[in-house]
Amino acid sequence: MNRQDFSRPLSLRSVQVTDDFWKKEMELVRTQMLPYQWDALNDRVEGAAPSYCMRNFKTAGKKNLERKEMGDAYQEPSYTFRGFEALPEDPEHLEDKFYGFVFQDSDFYKWAEAVGYSLTQHPDPELEKTADAAIDIVCAAQQEDGYLDTYYILNGRDKIFTNLKDHHELYCLGHLIEGAVAYYQATGKDKLLRAAMGYADYAAAHFGPEEGKCKGYPGHEIAEMALVRLYEVTGNEKYLNLGRFFVDERGARPYYFDKEHPECVKNSPDGLRYAYNQAHIPVREQDEAVGHAVRAVYLYAGMTDMARITQDESLYHACEKLWDSMVECKMYITGGIGGTHIGEEFSFNYDLPNDTAYAETCAAIGLVFLARRMLEIKPVSQYADVMERALYNCVLSGMALDGRSFFYVNPLEVNPEACRMDERKAHVKPVRQKWFGCACCPPNMARMLSSISSYAYTETEDTLFVHLYMGSIIKKQVNGKELTITVSSKLPKSGQVEIEVSGESVPFTIALRIPDWCGEGDTGFSIKGVRDSECTRKDGYLYVTRCWQPKERLSLKFAMDVKIMEADPRVREDIGKVAVTRGPMVYCLEEADNGTDLHLLTLDCGKEAETEEFTVAGEQVIAVVMDGFRQQVQTSRKGLYHPLKTAAKEPVKLRFIPYYVWANRGENEMTVWVRQEK
Amino acid sequence: MNRQDFSRPLSLRSVQVTDDFWKKEMELVRTQMLPYQWDALNDRVEGAAPSYCMRNFKTAGKKNLERKEMGDAYQEPSYTFRGFEALPEDPEHLEDKFYGFVFQDSDFYKWAEAVGYSLTQHPDPELEKTADAAIDIVCAAQQEDGYLDTYYILNGRDKIFTNLKDHHELYCLGHLIEGAVAYYQATGKDKLLRAAMGYADYAAAHFGPEEGKCKGYPGHEIAEMALVRLYEVTGNEKYLNLGRFFVDERGARPYYFDKEHPECVKNSPDGLRYAYNQAHIPVREQDEAVGHAVRAVYLYAGMTDMARITQDESLYHACEKLWDSMVECKMYITGGIGGTHIGEEFSFNYDLPNDTAYAETCAAIGLVFLARRMLEIKPVSQYADVMERALYNCVLSGMALDGRSFFYVNPLEVNPEACRMDERKAHVKPVRQKWFGCACCPPNMARMLSSISSYAYTETEDTLFVHLYMGSIIKKQVNGKELTITVSSKLPKSGQVEIEVSGESVPFTIALRIPDWCGEGDTGFSIKGVRDSECTRKDGYLYVTRCWQPKERLSLKFAMDVKIMEADPRVREDIGKVAVTRGPMVYCLEEADNGTDLHLLTLDCGKEAETEEFTVAGEQVIAVVMDGFRQQVQTSRKGLYHPLKTAAKEPVKLRFIPYYVWANRGENEMTVWVRQEK
């Protein structure tokens, strides 16, 4: 690996997203989610469980002030350590203590991050003022030594960093950094960034390879990638070293977590213990994606960042193996990961149940984090293919079309009766829910969608990589000169893309990803406006190098045929079944269009597919209509089991809609995989 | 309903089972299970969790003796109430207190019941001596007032009958009665029977409709049918009335259990609460089988007994509806019931997952209890069809061929990797286990198999009903004269049955069940040795009425073709799949015969089936061999999802074995349902 070849995302301030499809999602975040989330952080959403997030910061700030004002006379109140604090039913009777989940602080940091991103695309002085004031509240809670986690500030500082495995102090540090950097990069304001540095300094003084320092690492990863980011913004190697320590120490024997949790030692053998936290073996020895799926991809993303920054081949090689493990054996066709709700974990290889899937929105987002980082090191189109698959399907499925309700779990098959009646499927919701008490997914969507362009484009000195075709106006410096690259895209409705370059004439390369879905060979893809001699093809990218003349325009066309897909037959749950895709979109059958008992339907795969404009809850989409059959239920027969007879079935038209728009028309059945008619 | 028409099982002492197939199972019980179980009850099985059953009786007896010897000077020790007592790890340090599960006493009663049955078929003075001595120990624990449950005797009598819902005092009473009656009927010895009457008297003084009496009923049913049995043996209506009170009071509002468990009130609404215990609504209003499957069928069996004894039409009608609910919507093809391990409960209609099935052995046994009781009231062959299905498949599957290991859970599809890796399937074991700490199923099998003839035959004054074709020598009184009916049967290997009647010539009817599996119409069934005028057919039985001449013989032949079966298409888990049956036996594919990844196999349903003699772990069975295909795994393709191609598949021979012999050749995959080839 060669540092000079690595590409990096462009600053969000250099890319204005103009895309019909994605701009709409971003506007939902700006107009719906951010105000709603702010209300939620302040316990003002009626009918939702209070967050207590801002309240905890205020309480901690108040205590801080008392302490500072009283100086040496201050006596630390004798707080009792209470573990996870139940939310009181009557908000009138709150005391000056910590409420909510142990990771509650991070909710604000995610909001601040999304606000930062959003301000780059849509300046909003009012929103910025709100954020500034909130940052003042948060910073007032910071301790003089830099420590900043309201759970321990309010519950007793003597327990700081004593339960790294299950409590989320270092997770909160990671999100604080992510939020602070984003807000700084958007606004130039460094108050939150300085707070993040203060807490990172505190952590760096506590953890590290040096003698006498604590050898712990985060139970829920994110600090690894955040610390790389903090290093890149500040140039301070202390942060890089802390992140590297967390990566390198993870899984070392004897396990650090054993000291915190002696009760774990007898329950699980060495080599398997803490697999939930990806801390069962050192990260360079890991070659199978295991444990809590969100934690896993957050770690892998941090490892990839670290491999890039330190040019660490062995670390990069582990990232490649873990990537392969996921996409070859553990990923749903929607880009969802996490086959079991038990521990929200990866299941074993090829175990991808559709109706009990976890496929958490946050995990798909983490997969996008990882994919972009893999692309930075090596632009190979498979990373972008997976990134696009996750974004258009599992990630977007996480939010209703109106931006007001959310899925944590993104199943590929839903029977609402089963969700109600069967506790094994209780985690699968047939309709999206309002804000959650544990609000990880919606704020994560907000920060992803607000920064979507950083996944579409990366750059080197002389090359712009187009990973996703997303309408945008991009400013890029080449040899000290500024070019404007205007991308317009009809995706996902059709595969037409136009790219126009303007500015001074300098030699420069645009690397265009050729998506896997446009088909093998050259029939699936055409380009106009360049000479063959200007083009080279490598790892799924077409590199177009030339001196661009003003107003020159590239026209790309990607075939967007309906494709009938099958899964690797080792995926037991999908055997004998097919799924419909078109371009990056995975399709599904919904009861609203196809009647009840979707399992009775079969798809006639030999017939042609038709596409048509269709409206789902106000959203214009391309529907796919195909021939199929519906097996008849013979209610006249007594008993459940009978000698086989030729099934009575009637021909029907099956109407498939894009997966991301499902569950916007009330509670109903849905399935991605449909049985294949003989 | 008319009492005169009701048939009853023959005394076990009137039927000697000679059947090749079933006699072998009975001998396994006698030679393997009963000695093993006795060792288990006395904590002498190495490697198994101690039962503490006999120990608890001895401890209680010792305390009893102290109390009696000290008379008025005796001071009740102040026991603390400890709930479910954890088993101590070091058996050396046992104190004089109760150990084990709250229902531990019942383990002895089940053993005593099986011993009683076994002695009728195979007198064994040694075994009888052991049992007599054990009964002495048990009876010594009985309190002067008749109460007999070591859990409360040792934990504090002040808590007697205060947790009817979860503790098992009345369940233990029921099993005590069953064991005592069986032992009395086999040996004529009434010591245990008198103890049972004493405890029943105590309960009858405590519970009842009379003012001032407790309005509770059992949380785990069985006392209902046991009390009918005690009434039938003693003629004492007190026991019948107590059983009837338990049946009638169940589900009455306000719920009795609410008083015991106020915490339940807010968690579950009226009308659903206590559905787990079938106490959500009065039993006559129940029309869907719900809750814990074993409790449910035990209740329904008791209701049927009560309906028969009291000629209660409304109660019988409820039994008919609950029966239909099970067999029309909630029963596996193996006769297993209980679709979910969560609460070991019935799932919702048509929810019959194969790989996460519960299908507990005890529940199938309870279904057999119920079926026989339904047949007593009304001999309709569907009850016997289901009884036979459950016996030959789900019940027998509960025990290994060597009688030394056992299944609680009888899945219809097993992938051992999933059982190990996936907590959702942790209840499914790919190999049978040794004796369990909670030893309900193996002793239940012992008592069922030892008394198997009582399910094969029932009688009225002048009719012998043959529900199951089982080689036997039957003594029957007709008009004061004794006939000997000798049945010989080749089932389940072939459908040939001979019946010979000898003794004095009296007019008498044999009612012969025509099994559902021999096919519709008359081609599936032939009979020789009777004139048409002597035969009438009703509700699936052929009634042959004649004056039998010495040595006259009936020859029956039931077609035993291989049948390819399908499930009602509303059973989602079986859609597109078929199962193979032959006679009463359900077949399955096992990895040992068909290789790994059974889901890759399809069955060519158009081809002829062949049958052949085959040996599975020493057991001679009829295997079914059919044509099918195995889909090839293309390991060269990268990624999990690809455009559909015609599947590469190779023709293979599929070898099916009877379900009951699976898992006798080590850990491997198994499936009952196989995909249907186009």
mmCIF file of N, CA, C and O in Angstrom, chain A residues 468-497:
data_model
loop_
_atom_site.group_PDB
_atom_site.id
_atom_site.type_symbol
_atom_site.label_atom_id
_atom_site.label_comp_id
_atom_site.label_asym_id
_atom_site.label_seq_id
_atom_site.Cartn_x
_atom_site.Cartn_y
_atom_site.Cartn_z
ATOM 1 N N LEU A 468 -20.450 6.919 -6.168
ATOM 2 C CA LEU A 468 -21.906 6.886 -6.289
ATOM 3 C C LEU A 468 -22.307 7.997 -7.242
ATOM 4 O O LEU A 468 -21.742 9.091 -7.193
ATOM 5 N N TYR A 469 -23.286 7.739 -8.081
ATOM 6 C CA TYR A 469 -23.728 8.754 -9.029
ATOM 7 C C TYR A 469 -24.830 9.566 -8.383
ATOM 8 O O TYR A 469 -25.975 9.138 -8.276
ATOM 9 N N MET A 470 -24.442 10.758 -7.970
ATOM 10 C CA MET A 470 -25.300 11.592 -7.149
ATOM 11 C C MET A 470 -25.175 13.021 -7.667
ATOM 12 O O MET A 470 -24.055 13.561 -7.750
ATOM 13 N N GLY A 471 -26.277 13.611 -8.075
ATOM 14 C CA GLY A 471 -26.235 14.968 -8.586
ATOM 15 C C GLY A 471 -25.549 15.919 -7.614
ATOM 16 O O GLY A 471 -25.964 16.007 -6.462
ATOM 17 N N SER A 472 -24.508 16.609 -8.069
ATOM 18 C CA SER A 472 -23.692 17.428 -7.169
ATOM 19 C C SER A 472 -22.937 18.487 -7.963
ATOM 20 O O SER A 472 -22.681 18.323 -9.165
ATOM 21 N N ILE A 473 -22.568 19.528 -7.264
ATOM 22 C CA ILE A 473 -21.629 20.502 -7.832
ATOM 23 C C ILE A 473 -20.386 20.463 -6.957
ATOM 24 O O ILE A 473 -20.450 20.739 -5.759
ATOM 25 N N ILE A 474 -19.278 20.078 -7.584
ATOM 26 C CA ILE A 474 -18.066 19.775 -6.829
ATOM 27 C C ILE A 474 -16.976 20.766 -7.185
ATOM 28 O O ILE A 474 -16.707 21.006 -8.379
ATOM 29 N N LYS A 475 -16.381 21.353 -6.189
ATOM 30 C CA LYS A 475 -15.207 22.204 -6.402
ATOM 31 C C LYS A 475 -13.975 21.372 -6.093
ATOM 32 O O LYS A 475 -13.868 20.797 -5.000
ATOM 33 N N LYS A 476 -13.068 21.325 -7.051
ATOM 34 C CA LYS A 476 -11.851 20.544 -6.796
ATOM 35 C C LYS A 476 -10.622 21.321 -7.245
ATOM 36 O O LYS A 476 -10.590 21.898 -8.329
ATOM 37 N N GLN A 477 -9.621 21.326 -6.385
ATOM 38 C CA GLN A 477 -8.342 21.962 -6.710
ATOM 39 C C GLN A 477 -7.473 20.961 -7.468
ATOM 40 O O GLN A 477 -7.286 19.839 -7.005
ATOM 41 N N VAL A 478 -6.981 21.371 -8.598
ATOM 42 C CA VAL A 478 -6.006 20.554 -9.326
ATOM 43 C C VAL A 478 -4.847 21.470 -9.710
ATOM 44 O O VAL A 478 -5.044 22.457 -10.419
ATOM 45 N N ASN A 479 -3.687 21.135 -9.204
ATOM 46 C CA ASN A 479 -2.516 21.951 -9.512
ATOM 47 C C ASN A 479 -2.736 23.425 -9.203
ATOM 48 O O ASN A 479 -2.364 24.310 -9.981
ATOM 49 N N GLY A 480 -3.382 23.695 -8.113
ATOM 50 C CA GLY A 480 -3.616 25.076 -7.701
ATOM 51 C C GLY A 480 -4.741 25.771 -8.433
ATOM 52 O O GLY A 480 -5.043 26.928 -8.171
ATOM 53 N N LYS A 481 -5.368 25.061 -9.334
ATOM 54 C CA LYS A 481 -6.498 25.668 -10.054
ATOM 55 C C LYS A 481 -7.799 25.012 -9.639
ATOM 56 O O LYS A 481 -7.822 23.823 -9.346
ATOM 57 N N GLU A 482 -8.862 25.773 -9.613
ATOM 58 C CA GLU A 482 -10.139 25.201 -9.172
ATOM 59 C C GLU A 482 -11.010 24.800 -10.353
ATOM 60 O O GLU A 482 -11.250 25.608 -11.264
ATOM 61 N N LEU A 483 -11.423 23.572 -10.313
ATOM 62 C CA LEU A 483 -12.362 23.074 -11.324
ATOM 63 C C LEU A 483 -13.734 22.915 -10.662
ATOM 64 O O LEU A 483 -13.840 22.666 -9.467
ATOM 65 N N THR A 484 -14.741 23.058 -11.487
ATOM 66 C CA THR A 484 -16.093 22.750 -11.016
ATOM 67 C C THR A 484 -16.597 21.555 -11.811
ATOM 68 O O THR A 484 -16.627 21.601 -13.048
ATOM 69 N N ILE A 485 -16.923 20.525 -11.116
ATOM 70 C CA ILE A 485 -17.454 19.324 -11.777
ATOM 71 C C ILE A 485 -18.918 19.206 -11.393
ATOM 72 O O ILE A 485 -19.263 19.148 -10.216
ATOM 73 N N THR A 486 -19.737 19.213 -12.425
ATOM 74 C CA THR A 486 -21.171 19.130 -12.171
ATOM 75 C C THR A 486 -21.665 17.752 -12.593
ATOM 76 O O THR A 486 -21.524 17.370 -13.753
ATOM 77 N N VAL A 487 -22.207 17.055 -11.610
ATOM 78 C CA VAL A 487 -22.746 15.720 -11.891
ATOM 79 C C VAL A 487 -24.257 15.811 -11.826
ATOM 80 O O VAL A 487 -24.811 16.360 -10.874
ATOM 81 N N SER A 488 -24.891 15.321 -12.898
ATOM 82 C CA SER A 488 -26.340 15.157 -12.761
ATOM 83 C C SER A 488 -26.680 13.696 -13.043
ATOM 84 O O SER A 488 -26.084 13.066 -13.904
ATOM 85 N N SER A 489 -27.620 13.195 -12.264
ATOM 86 C CA SER A 489 -27.883 11.750 -12.292
ATOM 87 C C SER A 489 -29.370 11.500 -12.213
ATOM 88 O O SER A 489 -30.086 12.186 -11.493
ATOM 89 N N LYS A 490 -29.825 10.516 -12.967
ATOM 90 C CA LYS A 490 -31.245 10.130 -12.900
ATOM 91 C C LYS A 490 -31.455 8.941 -11.963
ATOM 92 O O LYS A 490 -32.566 8.423 -11.847
ATOM 93 N N LEU A 491 -30.384 8.476 -11.324
ATOM 94 C CA LEU A 491 -30.517 7.345 -10.421
ATOM 95 C C LEU A 491 -31.463 7.674 -9.256
ATOM 96 O O LEU A 491 -31.492 8.825 -8.826
ATOM 97 N N PRO A 492 -32.161 6.750 -8.714
ATOM 98 C CA PRO A 492 -32.220 5.337 -9.136
ATOM 99 C C PRO A 492 -33.288 5.051 -10.179
ATOM 100 O O PRO A 492 -33.489 3.892 -10.502
ATOM 101 N N LYS A 493 -33.918 6.087 -10.729
ATOM 102 C CA LYS A 493 -34.995 5.801 -11.687
ATOM 103 C C LYS A 493 -34.463 5.288 -13.015
ATOM 104 O O LYS A 493 -34.995 4.361 -13.592
ATOM 105 N N SER A 494 -33.400 5.957 -13.526
ATOM 106 C CA SER A 494 -32.767 5.415 -14.718
ATOM 107 C C SER A 494 -31.267 5.619 -14.597
ATOM 108 O O SER A 494 -30.797 6.337 -13.708
ATOM 109 N N GLY A 495 -30.536 5.004 -15.509
ATOM 110 C CA GLY A 495 -29.085 4.953 -15.367
ATOM 111 C C GLY A 495 -28.360 6.040 -16.128
ATOM 112 O O GLY A 495 -27.206 5.859 -16.535
ATOM 113 N N GLN A 496 -29.011 7.189 -16.330
ATOM 114 C CA GLN A 496 -28.384 8.253 -17.090
ATOM 115 C C GLN A 496 -27.644 9.237 -16.191
ATOM 116 O O GLN A 496 -28.210 9.755 -15.231
ATOM 117 N N VAL A 497 -26.399 9.495 -16.533
ATOM 118 C CA VAL A 497 -25.573 10.396 -15.746
ATOM 119 C C VAL A 497 -24.825 11.321 -16.685
ATOM 120 O O VAL A 497 -24.298 10.889 -17.712
#
